[in-house]
Amino acid sequence: MTGEERRSEILQAIQEADVPISGTALAKRFHVSRQVVVQDIALLRAANYDIFSTTKGYLIHMPVSVTRVVEVCHADEEIEDELNTIVDLGGKVIDVFIRHEVYGSLRAPIGVSSRRNVQEFVSGISGGKSSPLKNLTSGKHWHTIEADSRETLDMIEEELRKKKYLIEESSR
């Protein structure tokens, strides 16, 4: 087993564990010294895995989030309000995509999670850097939205509905 394979399996073991896993237990399981496990954990942390040590062993912080795709339609002047509505209620706009009759599905990452991000995004569009993808499909587009719970996504969807941005399934 290579070091990379071992680290992958160590990561999987920590992710699947309900309780902390000790360095000694990991060392025995993978037939290496505890020092090798400590080095592997350091490399995993350097790769941005949020692994932390307790007196009983290693745990990983697994952020809990849920995503939902919503179909929306609005004018260019409403982009800022649409995005602010989502972030103000605790959502993050992961991407925007359209389904074009000729080009097929076109997707672009956005990564908007704050009013500052919204302002930067809108400035890029209004400054002439680019035009909105939605303009290729008469305003109709989709967003993947991430939030901490389904309830938060429900609130976001309800607010988009109130503002008449949301395209309901029955109107497709």
Short mmCIF file of N, CA and C in Angstrom, two decimals:
data_model
loop_
_atom_site.label_atom_id
_atom_site.label_comp_id
_atom_site.label_asym_id
_atom_site.label_seq_id
_atom_site.Cartn_x
_atom_site.Cartn_y
_atom_site.Cartn_z
N MET A 1 0.85 -1.18 0.00
CA MET A 1 0.00 0.00 0.00
C MET A 1 0.90 1.24 0.00
N THR A 2 0.61 2.16 -0.91
CA THR A 2 1.39 3.39 -0.97
C THR A 2 0.94 4.35 0.14
N GLY A 3 1.75 5.37 0.37
CA GLY A 3 1.40 6.37 1.37
C GLY A 3 0.10 7.08 1.02
N GLU A 4 -0.08 7.36 -0.26
CA GLU A 4 -1.30 8.04 -0.70
C GLU A 4 -2.54 7.15 -0.46
N GLU A 5 -2.41 5.86 -0.76
CA GLU A 5 -3.53 4.94 -0.51
C GLU A 5 -3.83 4.84 0.98
N ARG A 6 -2.77 4.77 1.79
CA ARG A 6 -2.95 4.69 3.24
C ARG A 6 -3.65 5.94 3.77
N ARG A 7 -3.20 7.11 3.31
CA ARG A 7 -3.84 8.36 3.76
C ARG A 7 -5.31 8.40 3.35
N SER A 8 -5.60 7.92 2.18
CA SER A 8 -6.99 7.86 1.72
C SER A 8 -7.82 6.96 2.63
N GLU A 9 -7.26 5.83 3.02
CA GLU A 9 -7.97 4.90 3.90
C GLU A 9 -8.06 5.43 5.33
N ILE A 10 -7.02 6.12 5.79
CA ILE A 10 -7.07 6.75 7.12
C ILE A 10 -8.18 7.79 7.13
N LEU A 11 -8.23 8.60 6.09
CA LEU A 11 -9.27 9.63 5.99
C LEU A 11 -10.66 8.98 6.01
N GLN A 12 -10.83 7.93 5.24
CA GLN A 12 -12.12 7.24 5.19
C GLN A 12 -12.48 6.68 6.56
N ALA A 13 -11.51 6.09 7.25
CA ALA A 13 -11.76 5.52 8.58
C ALA A 13 -12.21 6.59 9.56
N ILE A 14 -11.55 7.75 9.52
CA ILE A 14 -11.91 8.84 10.44
C ILE A 14 -13.28 9.40 10.08
N GLN A 15 -13.57 9.53 8.79
CA GLN A 15 -14.87 10.06 8.36
C GLN A 15 -16.02 9.13 8.75
N GLU A 16 -15.79 7.84 8.71
CA GLU A 16 -16.86 6.88 9.00
C GLU A 16 -17.01 6.58 10.48
N ALA A 17 -16.05 6.99 11.29
CA ALA A 17 -16.07 6.67 12.72
C ALA A 17 -17.06 7.55 13.47
N ASP A 18 -17.76 6.93 14.42
CA ASP A 18 -18.68 7.67 15.29
C ASP A 18 -17.95 8.21 16.52
N VAL A 19 -16.81 7.64 16.81
CA VAL A 19 -16.01 8.03 17.98
C VAL A 19 -14.58 8.29 17.50
N PRO A 20 -13.79 9.00 18.30
CA PRO A 20 -12.39 9.24 17.90
C PRO A 20 -11.62 7.94 17.69
N ILE A 21 -10.72 7.94 16.72
CA ILE A 21 -9.86 6.78 16.46
C ILE A 21 -8.44 7.16 16.87
N SER A 22 -7.85 6.35 17.73
CA SER A 22 -6.51 6.66 18.23
C SER A 22 -5.45 6.42 17.16
N GLY A 23 -4.36 7.14 17.29
CA GLY A 23 -3.23 6.95 16.40
C GLY A 23 -2.69 5.53 16.48
N THR A 24 -2.71 4.96 17.68
CA THR A 24 -2.25 3.58 17.87
C THR A 24 -3.13 2.60 17.10
N ALA A 25 -4.45 2.80 17.17
CA ALA A 25 -5.38 1.91 16.45
C ALA A 25 -5.16 2.02 14.94
N LEU A 26 -4.95 3.24 14.46
CA LEU A 26 -4.69 3.43 13.02
C LEU A 26 -3.36 2.79 12.63
N ALA A 27 -2.34 2.93 13.49
CA ALA A 27 -1.03 2.34 13.21
C ALA A 27 -1.14 0.82 13.10
N LYS A 28 -1.87 0.20 14.03
CA LYS A 28 -2.04 -1.27 13.98
C LYS A 28 -2.81 -1.67 12.73
N ARG A 29 -3.86 -0.94 12.44
CA ARG A 29 -4.72 -1.28 11.29
C ARG A 29 -3.95 -1.23 9.97
N PHE A 30 -3.03 -0.26 9.85
CA PHE A 30 -2.32 -0.08 8.59
C PHE A 30 -0.87 -0.58 8.64
N HIS A 31 -0.51 -1.25 9.75
CA HIS A 31 0.81 -1.88 9.89
C HIS A 31 1.95 -0.88 9.69
N VAL A 32 1.81 0.27 10.35
CA VAL A 32 2.85 1.29 10.33
C VAL A 32 3.05 1.79 11.76
N SER A 33 4.07 2.60 11.96
CA SER A 33 4.29 3.15 13.30
C SER A 33 3.31 4.30 13.56
N ARG A 34 3.14 4.63 14.84
CA ARG A 34 2.27 5.74 15.19
C ARG A 34 2.81 7.05 14.62
N GLN A 35 4.13 7.16 14.53
CA GLN A 35 4.74 8.37 13.96
C GLN A 35 4.35 8.54 12.49
N VAL A 36 4.26 7.45 11.75
CA VAL A 36 3.83 7.52 10.35
C VAL A 36 2.39 8.03 10.29
N VAL A 37 1.54 7.57 11.21
CA VAL A 37 0.15 8.03 11.26
C VAL A 37 0.12 9.54 11.53
N VAL A 38 0.93 9.99 12.48
CA VAL A 38 0.99 11.42 12.81
C VAL A 38 1.40 12.23 11.57
N GLN A 39 2.37 11.73 10.82
CA GLN A 39 2.80 12.41 9.59
C GLN A 39 1.69 12.39 8.53
N ASP A 40 0.99 11.26 8.42
CA ASP A 40 -0.12 11.17 7.47
C ASP A 40 -1.23 12.16 7.82
N ILE A 41 -1.53 12.28 9.11
CA ILE A 41 -2.55 13.23 9.56
C ILE A 41 -2.11 14.65 9.22
N ALA A 42 -0.83 14.96 9.42
CA ALA A 42 -0.31 16.29 9.08
C ALA A 42 -0.47 16.58 7.58
N LEU A 43 -0.20 15.58 6.75
CA LEU A 43 -0.36 15.75 5.30
C LEU A 43 -1.83 15.93 4.93
N LEU A 44 -2.72 15.20 5.59
CA LEU A 44 -4.15 15.36 5.32
C LEU A 44 -4.63 16.75 5.74
N ARG A 45 -4.13 17.23 6.87
CA ARG A 45 -4.49 18.59 7.31
C ARG A 45 -3.98 19.62 6.30
N ALA A 46 -2.77 19.40 5.79
CA ALA A 46 -2.20 20.32 4.79
C ALA A 46 -3.03 20.31 3.51
N ALA A 47 -3.74 19.22 3.28
CA ALA A 47 -4.62 19.11 2.11
C ALA A 47 -6.02 19.64 2.43
N ASN A 48 -6.13 20.40 3.51
CA ASN A 48 -7.37 21.08 3.92
C ASN A 48 -8.46 20.18 4.49
N TYR A 49 -8.10 19.02 5.02
CA TYR A 49 -9.07 18.21 5.76
C TYR A 49 -9.04 18.69 7.20
N ASP A 50 -10.21 18.97 7.74
CA ASP A 50 -10.32 19.55 9.08
C ASP A 50 -10.28 18.45 10.15
N ILE A 51 -9.11 17.82 10.27
CA ILE A 51 -8.91 16.74 11.24
C ILE A 51 -8.36 17.35 12.52
N PHE A 52 -8.95 16.98 13.65
CA PHE A 52 -8.44 17.49 14.91
C PHE A 52 -8.22 16.35 15.89
N SER A 53 -7.32 16.60 16.84
CA SER A 53 -6.93 15.59 17.83
C SER A 53 -7.68 15.81 19.13
N THR A 54 -8.09 14.71 19.73
CA THR A 54 -8.64 14.76 21.09
C THR A 54 -7.78 13.83 21.93
N THR A 55 -8.05 13.76 23.21
CA THR A 55 -7.28 12.85 24.07
C THR A 55 -7.57 11.40 23.73
N LYS A 56 -8.67 11.15 23.04
CA LYS A 56 -9.04 9.77 22.68
C LYS A 56 -8.73 9.41 21.23
N GLY A 57 -8.29 10.38 20.45
CA GLY A 57 -7.96 10.07 19.06
C GLY A 57 -8.33 11.18 18.10
N TYR A 58 -8.43 10.81 16.82
CA TYR A 58 -8.67 11.78 15.75
C TYR A 58 -10.14 11.80 15.35
N LEU A 59 -10.61 13.01 15.05
CA LEU A 59 -11.95 13.24 14.51
C LEU A 59 -11.82 14.19 13.33
N ILE A 60 -12.85 14.22 12.51
CA ILE A 60 -12.86 15.17 11.40
C ILE A 60 -14.14 15.98 11.47
N HIS A 61 -14.00 17.27 11.22
CA HIS A 61 -15.18 18.13 11.16
C HIS A 61 -15.75 18.01 9.76
N MET A 62 -16.97 17.50 9.70
CA MET A 62 -17.66 17.36 8.42
C MET A 62 -18.75 18.41 8.36
N PRO A 63 -18.54 19.48 7.59
CA PRO A 63 -19.57 20.51 7.52
C PRO A 63 -20.87 19.93 6.97
N VAL A 64 -21.95 20.29 7.62
CA VAL A 64 -23.25 19.80 7.20
C VAL A 64 -23.87 20.85 6.29
N SER A 65 -24.14 20.47 5.08
CA SER A 65 -24.81 21.38 4.18
C SER A 65 -25.68 20.58 3.22
N VAL A 66 -26.67 21.25 2.71
CA VAL A 66 -27.57 20.64 1.74
C VAL A 66 -27.62 21.56 0.53
N THR A 67 -27.92 20.99 -0.62
CA THR A 67 -28.02 21.80 -1.83
C THR A 67 -29.37 21.58 -2.49
N ARG A 68 -29.75 22.55 -3.29
CA ARG A 68 -30.99 22.45 -4.06
C ARG A 68 -30.78 23.27 -5.34
N VAL A 69 -31.36 22.78 -6.41
CA VAL A 69 -31.33 23.50 -7.68
C VAL A 69 -32.67 24.20 -7.84
N VAL A 70 -32.62 25.50 -8.12
CA VAL A 70 -33.85 26.27 -8.35
C VAL A 70 -33.81 26.87 -9.75
N GLU A 71 -34.97 26.90 -10.37
CA GLU A 71 -35.09 27.52 -11.69
C GLU A 71 -35.70 28.91 -11.50
N VAL A 72 -35.04 29.90 -12.06
CA VAL A 72 -35.48 31.28 -11.87
C VAL A 72 -35.46 32.04 -13.20
N CYS A 73 -36.14 33.18 -13.19
CA CYS A 73 -36.16 34.06 -14.36
C CYS A 73 -36.38 35.48 -13.87
N HIS A 74 -35.58 36.41 -14.37
CA HIS A 74 -35.71 37.81 -13.99
C HIS A 74 -34.93 38.68 -14.96
N ALA A 75 -35.12 39.98 -14.83
CA ALA A 75 -34.42 40.95 -15.67
C ALA A 75 -33.00 41.17 -15.13
N ASP A 76 -32.14 41.73 -15.97
CA ASP A 76 -30.76 42.03 -15.57
C ASP A 76 -30.71 42.91 -14.32
N GLU A 77 -31.62 43.88 -14.24
CA GLU A 77 -31.63 44.81 -13.10
C GLU A 77 -31.95 44.10 -11.79
N GLU A 78 -32.46 42.89 -11.86
CA GLU A 78 -32.86 42.16 -10.65
C GLU A 78 -31.82 41.15 -10.18
N ILE A 79 -30.71 41.04 -10.88
CA ILE A 79 -29.67 40.08 -10.50
C ILE A 79 -29.20 40.32 -9.07
N GLU A 80 -28.89 41.56 -8.74
CA GLU A 80 -28.39 41.88 -7.41
C GLU A 80 -29.41 41.52 -6.33
N ASP A 81 -30.68 41.86 -6.57
CA ASP A 81 -31.71 41.54 -5.58
C ASP A 81 -31.88 40.03 -5.43
N GLU A 82 -31.86 39.31 -6.54
CA GLU A 82 -31.99 37.84 -6.49
C GLU A 82 -30.86 37.23 -5.64
N LEU A 83 -29.63 37.61 -5.92
CA LEU A 83 -28.49 37.04 -5.19
C LEU A 83 -28.48 37.48 -3.73
N ASN A 84 -28.80 38.76 -3.46
CA ASN A 84 -28.87 39.23 -2.07
C ASN A 84 -29.96 38.49 -1.30
N THR A 85 -31.07 38.20 -1.95
CA THR A 85 -32.14 37.45 -1.30
C THR A 85 -31.62 36.11 -0.81
N ILE A 86 -30.85 35.45 -1.64
CA ILE A 86 -30.32 34.13 -1.30
C ILE A 86 -29.30 34.22 -0.16
N VAL A 87 -28.33 35.12 -0.28
CA VAL A 87 -27.28 35.19 0.75
C VAL A 87 -27.80 35.76 2.06
N ASP A 88 -28.76 36.68 2.00
CA ASP A 88 -29.31 37.27 3.23
C ASP A 88 -30.02 36.22 4.08
N LEU A 89 -30.54 35.18 3.43
CA LEU A 89 -31.25 34.13 4.17
C LEU A 89 -30.34 32.95 4.51
N GLY A 90 -29.03 33.10 4.27
CA GLY A 90 -28.09 32.07 4.68
C GLY A 90 -27.67 31.10 3.60
N GLY A 91 -27.96 31.42 2.35
CA GLY A 91 -27.59 30.54 1.26
C GLY A 91 -26.30 30.95 0.59
N LYS A 92 -25.74 30.02 -0.15
CA LYS A 92 -24.56 30.28 -0.98
C LYS A 92 -24.92 29.86 -2.39
N VAL A 93 -24.71 30.74 -3.36
CA VAL A 93 -24.99 30.41 -4.75
C VAL A 93 -23.74 29.76 -5.32
N ILE A 94 -23.83 28.47 -5.55
CA ILE A 94 -22.68 27.70 -6.03
C ILE A 94 -22.39 27.99 -7.50
N ASP A 95 -23.45 27.97 -8.31
CA ASP A 95 -23.25 28.16 -9.75
C ASP A 95 -24.52 28.69 -10.41
N VAL A 96 -24.39 28.96 -11.69
CA VAL A 96 -25.52 29.31 -12.55
C VAL A 96 -25.39 28.43 -13.78
N PHE A 97 -26.53 27.93 -14.27
CA PHE A 97 -26.46 27.19 -15.52
C PHE A 97 -27.73 27.39 -16.33
N ILE A 98 -27.58 27.16 -17.63
CA ILE A 98 -28.70 27.26 -18.55
C ILE A 98 -28.75 25.98 -19.38
N ARG A 99 -29.88 25.78 -19.99
CA ARG A 99 -30.04 24.68 -20.94
C ARG A 99 -30.40 25.31 -22.28
N HIS A 100 -29.43 25.34 -23.15
CA HIS A 100 -29.58 26.01 -24.44
C HIS A 100 -29.93 24.97 -25.50
N GLU A 101 -30.83 25.34 -26.42
CA GLU A 101 -31.28 24.39 -27.45
C GLU A 101 -30.14 23.96 -28.37
N VAL A 102 -29.19 24.82 -28.63
CA VAL A 102 -28.09 24.49 -29.53
C VAL A 102 -26.86 24.04 -28.76
N TYR A 103 -26.46 24.79 -27.74
CA TYR A 103 -25.22 24.53 -27.02
C TYR A 103 -25.35 23.50 -25.91
N GLY A 104 -26.56 23.14 -25.55
CA GLY A 104 -26.76 22.19 -24.45
C GLY A 104 -26.66 22.91 -23.12
N SER A 105 -26.20 22.18 -22.11
CA SER A 105 -26.10 22.74 -20.76
C SER A 105 -24.79 23.51 -20.62
N LEU A 106 -24.89 24.77 -20.18
CA LEU A 106 -23.72 25.61 -19.92
C LEU A 106 -23.74 26.02 -18.46
N ARG A 107 -22.65 25.76 -17.75
CA ARG A 107 -22.60 26.01 -16.31
C ARG A 107 -21.37 26.86 -15.98
N ALA A 108 -21.57 27.79 -15.04
CA ALA A 108 -20.45 28.63 -14.59
C ALA A 108 -20.48 28.73 -13.07
N PRO A 109 -19.33 28.53 -12.42
CA PRO A 109 -19.29 28.68 -10.96
C PRO A 109 -19.45 30.15 -10.57
N ILE A 110 -20.14 30.38 -9.45
CA ILE A 110 -20.30 31.75 -8.95
C ILE A 110 -19.67 31.87 -7.56
N GLY A 111 -20.04 30.98 -6.64
CA GLY A 111 -19.46 31.00 -5.29
C GLY A 111 -19.81 32.24 -4.49
N VAL A 112 -21.03 32.73 -4.62
CA VAL A 112 -21.47 33.94 -3.93
C VAL A 112 -22.10 33.57 -2.60
N SER A 113 -21.53 34.10 -1.49
CA SER A 113 -22.06 33.76 -0.17
C SER A 113 -22.24 34.98 0.74
N SER A 114 -21.99 36.18 0.22
CA SER A 114 -22.15 37.39 1.03
C SER A 114 -22.53 38.55 0.12
N ARG A 115 -23.00 39.63 0.75
CA ARG A 115 -23.34 40.83 -0.03
C ARG A 115 -22.10 41.38 -0.75
N ARG A 116 -20.95 41.25 -0.14
CA ARG A 116 -19.71 41.71 -0.79
C ARG A 116 -19.47 40.91 -2.07
N ASN A 117 -19.64 39.58 -1.99
CA ASN A 117 -19.50 38.73 -3.18
C ASN A 117 -20.50 39.14 -4.25
N VAL A 118 -21.74 39.41 -3.83
CA VAL A 118 -22.78 39.82 -4.77
C VAL A 118 -22.35 41.10 -5.47
N GLN A 119 -21.88 42.07 -4.69
CA GLN A 119 -21.46 43.36 -5.26
C GLN A 119 -20.33 43.17 -6.26
N GLU A 120 -19.35 42.32 -5.93
CA GLU A 120 -18.24 42.06 -6.85
C GLU A 120 -18.73 41.41 -8.13
N PHE A 121 -19.65 40.45 -7.99
CA PHE A 121 -20.20 39.75 -9.15
C PHE A 121 -20.95 40.72 -10.05
N VAL A 122 -21.83 41.50 -9.45
CA VAL A 122 -22.65 42.46 -10.21
C VAL A 122 -21.75 43.52 -10.86
N SER A 123 -20.72 43.96 -10.16
CA SER A 123 -19.79 44.95 -10.74
C SER A 123 -19.10 44.39 -11.97
N GLY A 124 -18.75 43.11 -11.92
CA GLY A 124 -18.11 42.47 -13.07
C GLY A 124 -19.02 42.46 -14.29
N ILE A 125 -20.29 42.22 -14.05
CA ILE A 125 -21.25 42.19 -15.16
C ILE A 125 -21.55 43.60 -15.66
N SER A 126 -21.86 44.51 -14.73
CA SER A 126 -22.22 45.87 -15.14
C SER A 126 -21.02 46.63 -15.69
N GLY A 127 -19.82 46.22 -15.31
CA GLY A 127 -18.61 46.86 -15.81
C GLY A 127 -18.22 46.40 -17.20
N GLY A 128 -19.01 45.52 -17.77
CA GLY A 128 -18.76 45.07 -19.13
C GLY A 128 -17.81 43.89 -19.25
N LYS A 129 -17.39 43.32 -18.09
CA LYS A 129 -16.50 42.14 -18.13
C LYS A 129 -17.17 41.00 -18.89
N SER A 130 -18.48 40.87 -18.67
CA SER A 130 -19.22 39.76 -19.26
C SER A 130 -20.70 40.11 -19.25
N SER A 131 -21.47 39.32 -19.96
CA SER A 131 -22.93 39.48 -19.87
C SER A 131 -23.49 38.23 -19.20
N PRO A 132 -24.62 38.37 -18.55
CA PRO A 132 -25.19 37.23 -17.83
C PRO A 132 -25.50 36.05 -18.74
N LEU A 133 -25.19 34.86 -18.27
CA LEU A 133 -25.48 33.63 -19.00
C LEU A 133 -26.96 33.52 -19.32
N LYS A 134 -27.80 33.99 -18.41
CA LYS A 134 -29.25 33.90 -18.55
C LYS A 134 -29.76 34.60 -19.81
N ASN A 135 -28.98 35.54 -20.34
CA ASN A 135 -29.43 36.27 -21.52
C ASN A 135 -29.48 35.39 -22.78
N LEU A 136 -28.84 34.25 -22.74
CA LEU A 136 -28.90 33.31 -23.86
C LEU A 136 -30.22 32.55 -23.90
N THR A 137 -30.96 32.59 -22.78
CA THR A 137 -32.22 31.83 -22.69
C THR A 137 -33.37 32.72 -22.21
N SER A 138 -33.38 33.96 -22.65
CA SER A 138 -34.45 34.92 -22.31
C SER A 138 -34.68 35.05 -20.81
N GLY A 139 -33.62 35.00 -20.05
CA GLY A 139 -33.71 35.20 -18.60
C GLY A 139 -33.84 33.95 -17.78
N LYS A 140 -34.22 32.85 -18.39
CA LYS A 140 -34.45 31.59 -17.66
C LYS A 140 -33.10 30.93 -17.35
N HIS A 141 -32.89 30.57 -16.07
CA HIS A 141 -31.64 29.92 -15.67
C HIS A 141 -31.84 29.19 -14.35
N TRP A 142 -30.83 28.43 -13.96
CA TRP A 142 -30.88 27.65 -12.73
C TRP A 142 -29.70 28.04 -11.85
N HIS A 143 -29.90 27.91 -10.54
CA HIS A 143 -28.81 28.07 -9.58
C HIS A 143 -28.76 26.84 -8.69
N THR A 144 -27.56 26.39 -8.37
CA THR A 144 -27.38 25.42 -7.30
C THR A 144 -27.11 26.24 -6.05
N ILE A 145 -27.96 26.04 -5.04
CA ILE A 145 -27.85 26.80 -3.79
C ILE A 145 -27.50 25.85 -2.67
N GLU A 146 -26.56 26.26 -1.82
CA GLU A 146 -26.13 25.48 -0.66
C GLU A 146 -26.53 26.24 0.60
N ALA A 147 -26.98 25.48 1.61
CA ALA A 147 -27.33 26.08 2.90
C ALA A 147 -27.09 25.05 3.99
N ASP A 148 -27.27 25.49 5.24
CA ASP A 148 -27.03 24.60 6.37
C ASP A 148 -28.17 23.62 6.65
N SER A 149 -29.35 23.86 6.07
CA SER A 149 -30.48 22.97 6.32
C SER A 149 -31.52 23.09 5.20
N ARG A 150 -32.41 22.10 5.14
CA ARG A 150 -33.52 22.15 4.18
C ARG A 150 -34.45 23.31 4.50
N GLU A 151 -34.59 23.59 5.80
CA GLU A 151 -35.46 24.69 6.21
C GLU A 151 -34.96 26.02 5.64
N THR A 152 -33.65 26.21 5.67
CA THR A 152 -33.07 27.44 5.10
C THR A 152 -33.34 27.49 3.60
N LEU A 153 -33.16 26.37 2.92
CA LEU A 153 -33.44 26.33 1.48
C LEU A 153 -34.92 26.60 1.21
N ASP A 154 -35.80 26.08 2.06
CA ASP A 154 -37.24 26.34 1.91
C ASP A 154 -37.54 27.83 2.04
N MET A 155 -36.90 28.49 3.02
CA MET A 155 -37.11 29.93 3.22
C MET A 155 -36.62 30.72 2.00
N ILE A 156 -35.48 30.32 1.47
CA ILE A 156 -34.93 31.00 0.29
C ILE A 156 -35.88 30.83 -0.89
N GLU A 157 -36.34 29.60 -1.09
CA GLU A 157 -37.24 29.32 -2.20
C GLU A 157 -38.54 30.12 -2.05
N GLU A 158 -39.06 30.19 -0.84
CA GLU A 158 -40.30 30.94 -0.59
C GLU A 158 -40.12 32.42 -0.91
N GLU A 159 -38.99 32.99 -0.51
CA GLU A 159 -38.73 34.41 -0.77
C GLU A 159 -38.56 34.66 -2.27
N LEU A 160 -37.88 33.74 -2.97
CA LEU A 160 -37.75 33.87 -4.43
C LEU A 160 -39.12 33.77 -5.09
N ARG A 161 -39.98 32.94 -4.54
CA ARG A 161 -41.35 32.80 -5.05
C ARG A 161 -42.12 34.11 -4.86
N LYS A 162 -42.02 34.69 -3.66
CA LYS A 162 -42.72 35.96 -3.36
C LYS A 162 -42.28 37.06 -4.31
N LYS A 163 -41.01 37.06 -4.67
CA LYS A 163 -40.48 38.10 -5.55
C LYS A 163 -40.70 37.76 -7.03
N LYS A 164 -41.36 36.65 -7.27
CA LYS A 164 -41.70 36.20 -8.63
C LYS A 164 -40.47 35.86 -9.48
N TYR A 165 -39.38 35.48 -8.83
CA TYR A 165 -38.19 35.03 -9.55
C TYR A 165 -38.24 33.52 -9.82
N LEU A 166 -38.85 32.80 -8.91
CA LEU A 166 -38.88 31.34 -8.99
C LEU A 166 -39.84 30.87 -10.08
N ILE A 167 -39.38 29.94 -10.89
CA ILE A 167 -40.26 29.31 -11.88
C ILE A 167 -40.78 28.03 -11.25
N GLU A 168 -42.08 27.97 -11.09
CA GLU A 168 -42.71 26.80 -10.47
C GLU A 168 -42.75 25.66 -11.48
N GLU A 169 -42.73 24.43 -10.98
CA GLU A 169 -42.76 23.27 -11.87
C GLU A 169 -43.99 23.27 -12.76
N SER A 170 -45.12 23.73 -12.23
CA SER A 170 -46.37 23.70 -12.99
C SER A 170 -46.37 24.68 -14.17
N SER A 171 -45.48 25.69 -14.14
CA SER A 171 -45.47 26.69 -15.21
C SER A 171 -44.41 26.41 -16.28
N ARG A 172 -43.77 25.26 -16.23
CA ARG A 172 -42.74 24.92 -17.22
C ARG A 172 -43.34 24.49 -18.51
#
